[in-house]
Short mmCIF file of C-alpha atoms in Angstrom, two decimals:
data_model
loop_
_atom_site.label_atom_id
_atom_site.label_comp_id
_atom_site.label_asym_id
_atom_site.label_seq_id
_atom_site.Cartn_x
_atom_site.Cartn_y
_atom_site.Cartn_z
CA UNK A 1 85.33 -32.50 -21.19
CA UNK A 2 83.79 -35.74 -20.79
CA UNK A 3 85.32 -38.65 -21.10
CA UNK A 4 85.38 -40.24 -24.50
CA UNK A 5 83.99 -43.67 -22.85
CA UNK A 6 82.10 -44.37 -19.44
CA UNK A 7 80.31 -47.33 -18.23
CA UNK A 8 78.33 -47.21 -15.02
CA UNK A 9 77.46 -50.47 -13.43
CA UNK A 10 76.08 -52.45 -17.01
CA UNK A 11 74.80 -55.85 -16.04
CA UNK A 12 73.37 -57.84 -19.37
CA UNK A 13 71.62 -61.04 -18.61
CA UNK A 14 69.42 -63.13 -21.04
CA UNK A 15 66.52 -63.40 -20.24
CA UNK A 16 66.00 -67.59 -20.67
CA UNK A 17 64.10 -69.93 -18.64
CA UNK A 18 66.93 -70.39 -16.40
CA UNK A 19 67.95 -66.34 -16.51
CA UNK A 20 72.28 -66.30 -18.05
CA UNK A 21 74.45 -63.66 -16.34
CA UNK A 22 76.78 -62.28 -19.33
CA UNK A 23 78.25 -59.39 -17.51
CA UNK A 24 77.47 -57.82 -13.63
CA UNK A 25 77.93 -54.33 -12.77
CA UNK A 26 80.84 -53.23 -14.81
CA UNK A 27 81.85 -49.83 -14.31
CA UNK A 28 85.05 -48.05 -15.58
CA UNK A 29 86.14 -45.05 -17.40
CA UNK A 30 87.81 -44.91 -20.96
CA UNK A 31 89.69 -41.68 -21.95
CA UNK A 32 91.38 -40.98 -25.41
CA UNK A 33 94.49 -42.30 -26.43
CA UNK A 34 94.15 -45.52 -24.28
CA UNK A 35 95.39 -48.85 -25.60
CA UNK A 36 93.31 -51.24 -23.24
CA UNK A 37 93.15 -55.11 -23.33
CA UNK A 38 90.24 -57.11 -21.97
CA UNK A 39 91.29 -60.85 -21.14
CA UNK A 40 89.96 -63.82 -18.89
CA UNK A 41 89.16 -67.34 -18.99
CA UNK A 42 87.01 -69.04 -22.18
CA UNK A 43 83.41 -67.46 -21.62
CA UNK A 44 83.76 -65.67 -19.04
CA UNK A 45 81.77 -62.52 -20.48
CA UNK A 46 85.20 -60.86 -22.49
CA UNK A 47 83.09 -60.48 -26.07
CA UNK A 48 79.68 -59.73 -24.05
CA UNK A 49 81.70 -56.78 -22.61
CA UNK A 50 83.10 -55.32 -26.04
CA UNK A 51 79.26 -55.69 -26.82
CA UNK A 52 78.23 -53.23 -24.59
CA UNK A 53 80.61 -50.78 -24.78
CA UNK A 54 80.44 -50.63 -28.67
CA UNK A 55 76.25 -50.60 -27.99
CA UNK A 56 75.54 -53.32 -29.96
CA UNK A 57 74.13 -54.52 -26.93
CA UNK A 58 71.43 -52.69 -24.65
CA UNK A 59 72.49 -53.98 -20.66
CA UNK A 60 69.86 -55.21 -19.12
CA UNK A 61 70.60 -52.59 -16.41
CA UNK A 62 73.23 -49.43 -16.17
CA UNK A 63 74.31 -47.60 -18.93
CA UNK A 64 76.75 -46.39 -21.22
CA UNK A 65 78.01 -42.56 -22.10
CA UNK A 66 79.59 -41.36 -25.44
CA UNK A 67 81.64 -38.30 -25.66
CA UNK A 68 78.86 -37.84 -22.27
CA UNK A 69 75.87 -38.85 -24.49
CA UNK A 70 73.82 -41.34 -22.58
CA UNK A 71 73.31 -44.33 -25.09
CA UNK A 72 70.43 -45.76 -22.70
CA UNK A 73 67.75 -43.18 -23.93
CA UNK A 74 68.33 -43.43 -27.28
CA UNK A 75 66.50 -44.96 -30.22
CA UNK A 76 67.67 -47.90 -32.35
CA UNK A 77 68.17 -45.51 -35.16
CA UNK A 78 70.20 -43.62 -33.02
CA UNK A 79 72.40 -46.15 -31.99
CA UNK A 80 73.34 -47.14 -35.31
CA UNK A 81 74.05 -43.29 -36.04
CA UNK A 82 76.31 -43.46 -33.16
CA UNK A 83 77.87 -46.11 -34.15
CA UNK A 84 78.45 -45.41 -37.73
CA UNK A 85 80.18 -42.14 -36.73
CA UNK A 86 82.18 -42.55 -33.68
CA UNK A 87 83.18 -46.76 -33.15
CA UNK A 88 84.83 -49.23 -35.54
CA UNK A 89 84.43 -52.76 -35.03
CA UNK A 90 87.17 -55.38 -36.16
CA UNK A 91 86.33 -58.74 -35.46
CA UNK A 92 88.19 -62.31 -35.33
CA UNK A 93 86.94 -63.23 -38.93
CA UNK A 94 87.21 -60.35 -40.81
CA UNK A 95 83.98 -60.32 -42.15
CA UNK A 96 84.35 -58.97 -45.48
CA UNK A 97 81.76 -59.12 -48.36
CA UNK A 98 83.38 -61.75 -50.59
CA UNK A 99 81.97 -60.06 -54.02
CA UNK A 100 83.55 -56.61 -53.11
CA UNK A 101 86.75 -55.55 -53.55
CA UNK A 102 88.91 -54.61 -50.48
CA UNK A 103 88.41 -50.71 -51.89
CA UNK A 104 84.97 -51.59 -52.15
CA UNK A 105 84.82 -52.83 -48.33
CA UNK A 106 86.55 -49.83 -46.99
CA UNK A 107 84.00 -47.47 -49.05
CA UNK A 108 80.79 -49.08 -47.54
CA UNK A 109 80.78 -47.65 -44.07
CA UNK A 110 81.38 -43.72 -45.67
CA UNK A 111 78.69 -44.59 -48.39
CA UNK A 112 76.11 -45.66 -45.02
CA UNK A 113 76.90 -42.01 -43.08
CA UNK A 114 76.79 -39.87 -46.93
CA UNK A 115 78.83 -37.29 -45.70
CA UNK A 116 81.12 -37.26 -48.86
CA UNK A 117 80.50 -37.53 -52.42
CA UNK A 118 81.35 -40.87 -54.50
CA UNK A 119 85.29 -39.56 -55.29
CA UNK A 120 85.70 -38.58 -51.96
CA UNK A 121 84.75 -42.02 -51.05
CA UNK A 122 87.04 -43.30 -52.50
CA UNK A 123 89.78 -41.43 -52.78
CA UNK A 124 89.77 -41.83 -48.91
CA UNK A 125 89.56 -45.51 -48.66
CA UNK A 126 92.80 -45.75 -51.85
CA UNK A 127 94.62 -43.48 -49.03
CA UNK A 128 93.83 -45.81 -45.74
CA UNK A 129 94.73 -49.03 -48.09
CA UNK A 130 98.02 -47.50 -48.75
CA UNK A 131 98.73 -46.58 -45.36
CA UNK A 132 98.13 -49.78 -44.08
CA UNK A 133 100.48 -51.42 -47.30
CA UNK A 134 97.87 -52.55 -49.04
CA UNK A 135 97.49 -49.64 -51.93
CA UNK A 136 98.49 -52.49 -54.42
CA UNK A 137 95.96 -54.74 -53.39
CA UNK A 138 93.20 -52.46 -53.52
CA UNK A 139 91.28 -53.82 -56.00
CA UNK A 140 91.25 -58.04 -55.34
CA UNK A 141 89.00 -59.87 -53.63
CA UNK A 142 89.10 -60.73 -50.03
CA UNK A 143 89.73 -64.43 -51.46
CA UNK A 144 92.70 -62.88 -53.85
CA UNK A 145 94.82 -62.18 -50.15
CA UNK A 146 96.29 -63.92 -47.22
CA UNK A 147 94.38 -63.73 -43.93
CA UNK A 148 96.86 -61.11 -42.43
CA UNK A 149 95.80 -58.85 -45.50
CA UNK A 150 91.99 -59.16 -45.25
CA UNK A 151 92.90 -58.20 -41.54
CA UNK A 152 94.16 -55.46 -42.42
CA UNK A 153 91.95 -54.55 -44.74
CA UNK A 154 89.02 -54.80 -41.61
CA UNK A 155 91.21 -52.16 -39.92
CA UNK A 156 91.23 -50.17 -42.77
CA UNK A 157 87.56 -50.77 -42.72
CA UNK A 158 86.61 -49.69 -38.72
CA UNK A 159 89.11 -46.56 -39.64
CA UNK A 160 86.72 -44.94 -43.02
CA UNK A 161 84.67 -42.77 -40.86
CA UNK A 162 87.68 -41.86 -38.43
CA UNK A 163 85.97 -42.75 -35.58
CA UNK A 164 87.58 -41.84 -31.87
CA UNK A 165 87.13 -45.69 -30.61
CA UNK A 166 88.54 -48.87 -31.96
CA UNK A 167 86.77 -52.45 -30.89
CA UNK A 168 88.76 -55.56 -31.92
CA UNK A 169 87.66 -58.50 -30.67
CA UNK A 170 89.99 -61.38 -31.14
CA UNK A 171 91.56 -59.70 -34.04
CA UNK A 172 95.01 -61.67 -34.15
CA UNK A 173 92.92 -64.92 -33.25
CA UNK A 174 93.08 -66.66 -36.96
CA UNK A 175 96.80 -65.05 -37.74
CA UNK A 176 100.10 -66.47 -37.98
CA UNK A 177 102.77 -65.14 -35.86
CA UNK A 178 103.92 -62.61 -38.16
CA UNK A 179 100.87 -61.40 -39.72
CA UNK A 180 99.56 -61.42 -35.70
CA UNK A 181 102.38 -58.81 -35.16
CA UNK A 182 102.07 -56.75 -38.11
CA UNK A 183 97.87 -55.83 -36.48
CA UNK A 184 99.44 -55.70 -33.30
CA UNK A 185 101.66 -53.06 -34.00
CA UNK A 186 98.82 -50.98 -36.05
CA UNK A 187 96.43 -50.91 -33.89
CA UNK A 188 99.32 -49.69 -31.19
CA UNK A 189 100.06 -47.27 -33.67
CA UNK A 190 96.43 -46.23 -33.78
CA UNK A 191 96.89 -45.13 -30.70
CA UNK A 192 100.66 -43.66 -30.36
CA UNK A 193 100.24 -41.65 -34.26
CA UNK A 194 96.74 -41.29 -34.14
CA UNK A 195 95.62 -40.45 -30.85
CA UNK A 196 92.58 -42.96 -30.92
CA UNK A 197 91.43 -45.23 -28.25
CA UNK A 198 91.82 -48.99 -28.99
CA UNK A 199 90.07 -51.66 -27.00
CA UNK A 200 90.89 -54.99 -27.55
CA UNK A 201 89.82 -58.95 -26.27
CA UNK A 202 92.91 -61.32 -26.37
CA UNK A 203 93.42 -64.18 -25.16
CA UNK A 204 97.18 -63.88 -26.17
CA UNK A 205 98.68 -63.16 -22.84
CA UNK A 206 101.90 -61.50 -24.68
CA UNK A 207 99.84 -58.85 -26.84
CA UNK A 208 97.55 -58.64 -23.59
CA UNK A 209 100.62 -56.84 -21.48
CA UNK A 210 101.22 -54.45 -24.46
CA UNK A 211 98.23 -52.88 -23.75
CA UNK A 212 98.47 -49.17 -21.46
CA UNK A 213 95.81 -51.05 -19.21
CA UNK A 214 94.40 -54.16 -18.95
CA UNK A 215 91.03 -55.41 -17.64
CA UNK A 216 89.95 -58.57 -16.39
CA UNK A 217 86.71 -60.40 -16.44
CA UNK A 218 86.18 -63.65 -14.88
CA UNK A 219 82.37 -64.84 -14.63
CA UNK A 220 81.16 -61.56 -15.67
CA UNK A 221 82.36 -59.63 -13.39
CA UNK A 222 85.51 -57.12 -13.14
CA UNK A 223 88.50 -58.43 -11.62
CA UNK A 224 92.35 -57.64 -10.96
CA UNK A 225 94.32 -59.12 -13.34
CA UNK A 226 96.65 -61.82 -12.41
CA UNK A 227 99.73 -60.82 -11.00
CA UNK A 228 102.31 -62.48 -13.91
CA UNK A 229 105.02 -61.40 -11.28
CA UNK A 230 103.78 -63.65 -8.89
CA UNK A 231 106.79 -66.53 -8.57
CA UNK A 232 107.78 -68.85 -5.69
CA UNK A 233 111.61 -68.14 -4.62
CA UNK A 234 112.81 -71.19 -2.93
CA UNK A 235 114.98 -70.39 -0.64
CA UNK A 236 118.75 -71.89 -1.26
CA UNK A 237 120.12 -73.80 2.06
CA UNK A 238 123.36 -72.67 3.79
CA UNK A 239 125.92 -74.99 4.76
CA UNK A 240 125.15 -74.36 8.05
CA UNK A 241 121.56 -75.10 7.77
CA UNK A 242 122.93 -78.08 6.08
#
C-alpha cells in the first residue's frame, strides 16, 4: 500500500524581483496514524510547508503523492476534489462564517462534496458537535461561544468528510491554557481512537514533544530538531582537587 502521505524534494519559491525561498527540497514520508509536529524559528517556512503538503500550494519544483496519487499532474479542479475528500484544514483563527451557525459550519464542507442528502448532512454534523461537547451549542453563532469552542467547532469542521489527514496550523495559538489543552488532547485522540494522521505547526515547544515525530524547519529547509536533552553538567570539585 502506499503511503498515505509522501513528499519528494518540494522546493516553493516566489517568484519576485529578488526570487523568496519558502521551502528547499523537503522530502519525507507520512504514514497513517502519525501524530507529527512541525516547529522552527518565526518564518522560517513552518506554514509554507503545511501548504504544500495539504496542496494548497503547487512547489515550484518536486511533488507531492496522495494515497500514491501524484498531485503534480493534476488539474485545479482536481485539487480541490482532493482536498474536499481526503484533508481537513484547521487554522489559528478559526475561520468560521459569522452568519452560520456552528451546525451550519460543520454542514458546509459535506454540502460542497454532495455525497449525502440534506438529513444526512446534518444529522452527521449534530453527531461530530456532540462528540466534541458541543451538541448543546449547536445552533449559536460563532460570536455566541468562547474561542476554545469555535476551535472546536473548526475541528469538528476539517472532520465532516472524514478525511484520513488532519492540517492544523497554529491551532492552540489564540487559546488559553485550558482551552489549548482541551484541542490538544483531541486532535491526539484523532489519532489514538481514530486512526487518522494529524500534522500540526506549533510553536509551543510542550505540545511540540507530544507529537509521535517531530520535524524541523529552519530557513526552509529540513533539519534535526534540537536536542532539548542537551545540558552542561559542571563538574563538582573534590576536596582533593581543592
Amino acid at each position: 500500500m502506499p503511503a498515505l502521505l509522501q513528499a519528494e524534494n518540494i522546493t516553493r519559491i516566489l517568484p519576485l524581483e529578488i526570487p523568496v525561498t519558502l521551502v528547499k527540497d523537503a522530502s519525507m514520508t507520512v504514514e497513517t496514524g502519525e501524530f507529527i509536529s512541525i516547529t522552527g524559528p518565526s518564518g522560517s517556512g513552518k506554514s509554507s510547508l503545511l501548504y504544500l503538503l495539504g496542496i494548497l500550494d503547487r512547489p515550484t519544483e518536486g511533488r507531492v503523492l496522495i494515497n500514491g496519487e501524484d498531485t503534480s499532474v493534476m488539474e485545479d479542479d482536481q485539487l480541490a476534489a482532493l482536498r474536499l475528500k481526503k484533508i481537513g484544514f484547521i487554522f489559528q483563527s478559526h475561520f468560521l462564517l459569522p452568519e452560520f451557525s456552528a451546525l451550519e459550519n460543520v454542514m458546509l464542507p459535506m454540502r460542497r462534496l454532495g455525497l449525502l442528502n440534506e438529513k444526512e448532512i446534518e444529522n452527521r454534523a449534530q453527531k461530530i458537535l456532540e462528540d466534541l461537547g458541543l451538541g448543546e451549542h449547536s445552533r449559536k453563532l460563532p460570536r455566541q461561544m468562547s474561542g476554545g469552542q469555535s476551535q472546536r467547532v473548526a475541528i469538528a469542521r476539517a472532520l465532516a468528510n472524514d478525511p484520513p489527514l488532519i492540517l492544523a496550523d497554529e491551532p492552540t495559538g489564540n487559546l488559553d491554557s485550558v482551552s489549548s489543552k482541551t484541542v490538544e488532547d483531541m486532535l491526539k485522540d484523532l489519532t489514538q481512537s481514530y486512526g487518522r494522521t494529524v500534522i500540526y505547526v506549533t510553536h509551543d515547544m510542550e505540545f511540540a514533544e507530544r507529537a509521535g515525530r517531530r520535524i524541523h524547519i529552519i530557513d526552509g529547509r529540513l533539519a534535526p530538531p534540537p536536542n532539548k536533552d542537551k545540558t552542561i553538567v559542571k563538574k563538582s570539585l573534590s576536596s582533593e582537587e581543592l
